[in-house]
Coordinates of N, CA and C in Angstrom, one line a residue:
X1 N -48.5 19.2 1.8 CA -47.7 18.3 1.0 C -47.1 17.3 1.9
X2 N -47.1 16.1 1.4 CA -46.6 14.9 2.3 C -45.1 14.9 2.3
X3 N -44.7 14.0 3.2 CA -43.2 13.8 3.3 C -42.6 13.3 2.0
X4 N -43.3 12.3 1.4 CA -42.8 11.7 0.1 C -42.8 12.8 -1.0
X5 N -43.8 13.6 -1.0 CA -43.8 14.8 -2.0 C -42.7 15.7 -1.8
X6 N -42.4 16.1 -0.6 CA -41.2 17.0 -0.2 C -40.0 16.3 -0.6
X7 N -39.8 15.0 -0.3 CA -38.6 14.3 -0.7 C -38.4 14.3 -2.3
X8 N -39.5 14.0 -2.9 CA -39.4 14.0 -4.5 C -39.1 15.4 -5.0
X9 N -39.6 16.5 -4.5 CA -39.4 17.8 -4.9 C -37.8 18.1 -4.6
X10 N -37.4 17.8 -3.5 CA -36.0 18.0 -3.1 C -35.0 17.3 -4.1
X11 N -35.4 16.0 -4.4 CA -34.5 15.3 -5.4 C -34.6 16.0 -6.7
X12 N -35.7 16.4 -7.2 CA -35.8 17.1 -8.5 C -34.9 18.4 -8.5
X13 N -35.0 19.2 -7.4 CA -34.2 20.3 -7.3 C -32.8 20.1 -7.3
X14 N -32.4 19.1 -6.5 CA -31.0 18.7 -6.3 C -30.3 18.3 -7.6
X15 N -31.1 17.7 -8.6 CA -30.6 17.3 -9.9 C -30.2 18.5 -10.6
X16 N -30.9 19.7 -10.4 CA -30.6 21.0 -11.1 C -29.4 21.7 -10.5
X17 N -28.9 21.3 -9.4 CA -27.8 22.1 -8.8 C -26.4 21.5 -9.2
X18 N -25.5 22.4 -9.1 CA -24.1 21.9 -9.3 C -23.7 21.1 -8.1
X19 N -22.5 20.4 -8.2 CA -22.0 19.6 -7.2 C -21.7 20.5 -5.9
X20 N -21.1 21.7 -6.1 CA -20.9 22.6 -5.0 C -22.1 23.0 -4.4
X21 N -23.2 23.4 -5.1 CA -24.4 23.7 -4.6 C -25.1 22.6 -3.8
X22 N -24.9 21.3 -4.3 CA -25.5 20.2 -3.6 C -24.8 20.0 -2.2
X23 N -23.5 20.3 -2.2 CA -22.8 20.1 -1.0 C -23.3 21.1 0.0
X24 N -23.6 22.4 -0.4 CA -24.2 23.3 0.5 C -25.5 22.9 1.1
X25 N -26.3 22.4 0.2 CA -27.6 21.9 0.7 C -27.4 20.8 1.7
X26 N -26.5 19.9 1.4 CA -26.2 18.7 2.4 C -25.7 19.3 3.7
X27 N -24.8 20.2 3.7 CA -24.3 20.9 4.9 C -25.4 21.5 5.7
X28 N -26.3 22.3 4.9 CA -27.4 22.9 5.7 C -28.3 21.9 6.4
X29 N -28.6 20.8 5.6 CA -29.5 19.8 6.1 C -28.9 19.2 7.3
X30 N -27.7 18.9 7.3 CA -27.0 18.2 8.4 C -26.9 19.1 9.6
X31 N -26.9 20.4 9.5 CA -26.8 21.4 10.5 C -28.1 21.8 11.1
X32 N -29.2 21.4 10.5 CA -30.6 21.8 11.0 C -30.8 21.4 12.4
X33 N -30.4 20.1 12.7 CA -30.6 19.6 14.1 C -29.8 20.4 15.1
X34 N -28.6 20.7 14.7 CA -27.7 21.5 15.6 C -28.2 22.9 15.9
X35 N -28.9 23.5 14.8 CA -29.4 24.9 15.0 C -30.5 24.9 16.0
X36 N -31.2 23.8 16.3 CA -32.4 23.9 17.2 C -32.0 24.4 18.7
X37 N -30.9 23.9 19.1 CA -30.5 24.5 20.4 C -31.4 24.1 21.6
X38 N -31.3 24.9 22.7 CA -32.0 24.7 23.9 C -33.0 25.9 24.0
X39 N -34.3 25.6 24.3 CA -35.3 26.7 24.4 C -34.9 27.6 25.5
X40 N -35.3 28.8 25.3 CA -34.9 29.9 26.3 C -35.4 29.6 27.7
X41 N -36.7 29.1 27.8 CA -37.2 28.8 29.1 C -36.5 27.8 29.9
X42 N -35.7 26.9 29.1 CA -34.9 25.8 29.9 C -33.6 26.4 30.4
X43 N -33.2 27.6 29.8 CA -32.0 28.3 30.2 C -32.2 29.2 31.4
X44 N -33.5 29.6 31.6 CA -33.7 30.7 32.7 C -33.3 30.3 34.0
X45 N -33.3 29.0 34.3 CA -32.8 28.5 35.6 C -31.4 28.9 35.9
X46 N -30.6 29.2 34.9 CA -29.2 29.5 35.0 C -28.9 31.0 35.1
X47 N -30.0 31.8 35.0 CA -29.9 33.2 34.9 C -29.3 33.7 36.3
X48 N -28.2 34.5 36.3 CA -27.7 35.0 37.5 C -26.8 34.1 38.2
X49 N -26.5 33.0 37.7 CA -25.6 32.0 38.4 C -24.2 32.2 38.1
X50 N -23.7 33.0 37.1 CA -22.4 33.2 36.7 C -21.9 34.5 37.4
X51 N -20.8 34.5 38.0 CA -20.3 35.7 38.7 C -19.9 36.7 37.6
X52 N -20.0 38.0 38.0 CA -19.7 39.1 37.1 C -18.3 39.1 36.5
X53 N -17.3 38.7 37.4 CA -15.9 38.6 37.1 C -15.7 37.5 36.0
X54 N -16.4 36.4 36.2 CA -16.3 35.3 35.2 C -16.9 35.8 33.8
X55 N -18.0 36.5 33.9 CA -18.6 37.0 32.6 C -17.7 38.0 31.9
X56 N -17.0 38.8 32.7 CA -16.1 39.8 32.1 C -14.9 39.0 31.5
X57 N -14.4 38.0 32.1 CA -13.3 37.2 31.5 C -13.7 36.5 30.3
X58 N -15.0 35.9 30.3 CA -15.5 35.2 29.1 C -15.6 36.3 27.9
X59 N -16.1 37.4 28.2 CA -16.3 38.4 27.2 C -14.9 38.8 26.6
X60 N -14.0 39.0 27.5 CA -12.6 39.4 27.0 C -12.0 38.2 26.1
X61 N -12.2 37.0 26.5 CA -11.7 35.9 25.7 C -12.4 35.8 24.4
X62 N -13.6 36.0 24.4 CA -14.4 36.0 23.0 C -13.9 37.1 22.2
X63 N -13.7 38.3 22.8 CA -13.3 39.5 21.9 C -11.9 39.2 21.4
X64 N -11.0 38.6 22.2 CA -9.7 38.4 21.8 C -9.6 37.3 20.7
X65 N -10.5 36.3 20.7 CA -10.6 35.3 19.8 C -11.1 35.9 18.5
X66 N -12.1 36.8 18.6 CA -12.7 37.4 17.3 C -11.6 38.2 16.7
X67 N -10.8 38.9 17.5 CA -9.8 39.8 16.9 C -8.8 38.9 16.1
X68 N -8.3 37.8 16.7 CA -7.4 36.9 16.0 C -8.0 36.3 14.8
X69 N -9.3 36.0 14.9 CA -9.9 35.4 13.7 C -10.0 36.4 12.6
X70 N -10.2 37.7 13.0 CA -10.4 38.7 11.9 C -9.1 39.1 11.3
X71 N -8.0 39.0 12.0 CA -6.7 39.3 11.4 C -6.2 38.2 10.5
X72 N -6.7 37.0 10.7 CA -6.4 35.9 9.7 C -7.0 36.0 8.4
X73 N -8.2 36.7 8.4 CA -8.9 36.8 7.1 C -8.4 37.9 6.2
X74 N -7.5 38.7 6.7 CA -7.0 39.9 5.9 C -5.8 39.6 5.1

């Protein structure tokens, strides 16, 4: 399937969606490039460079943040 064919199919499908669903598709498309991230092999050079105390503090901060976020949703 060519790029033009894909674009045409997407437009046809979008016409069948509600406005809220179209917003979700747009949000997904906008986030695709963000989701790519950094390949694992490029991050290996950093392996072992963070001190264990720093890792523990980061873990505690993340857990505390998740607990606060969870209590707001109740």
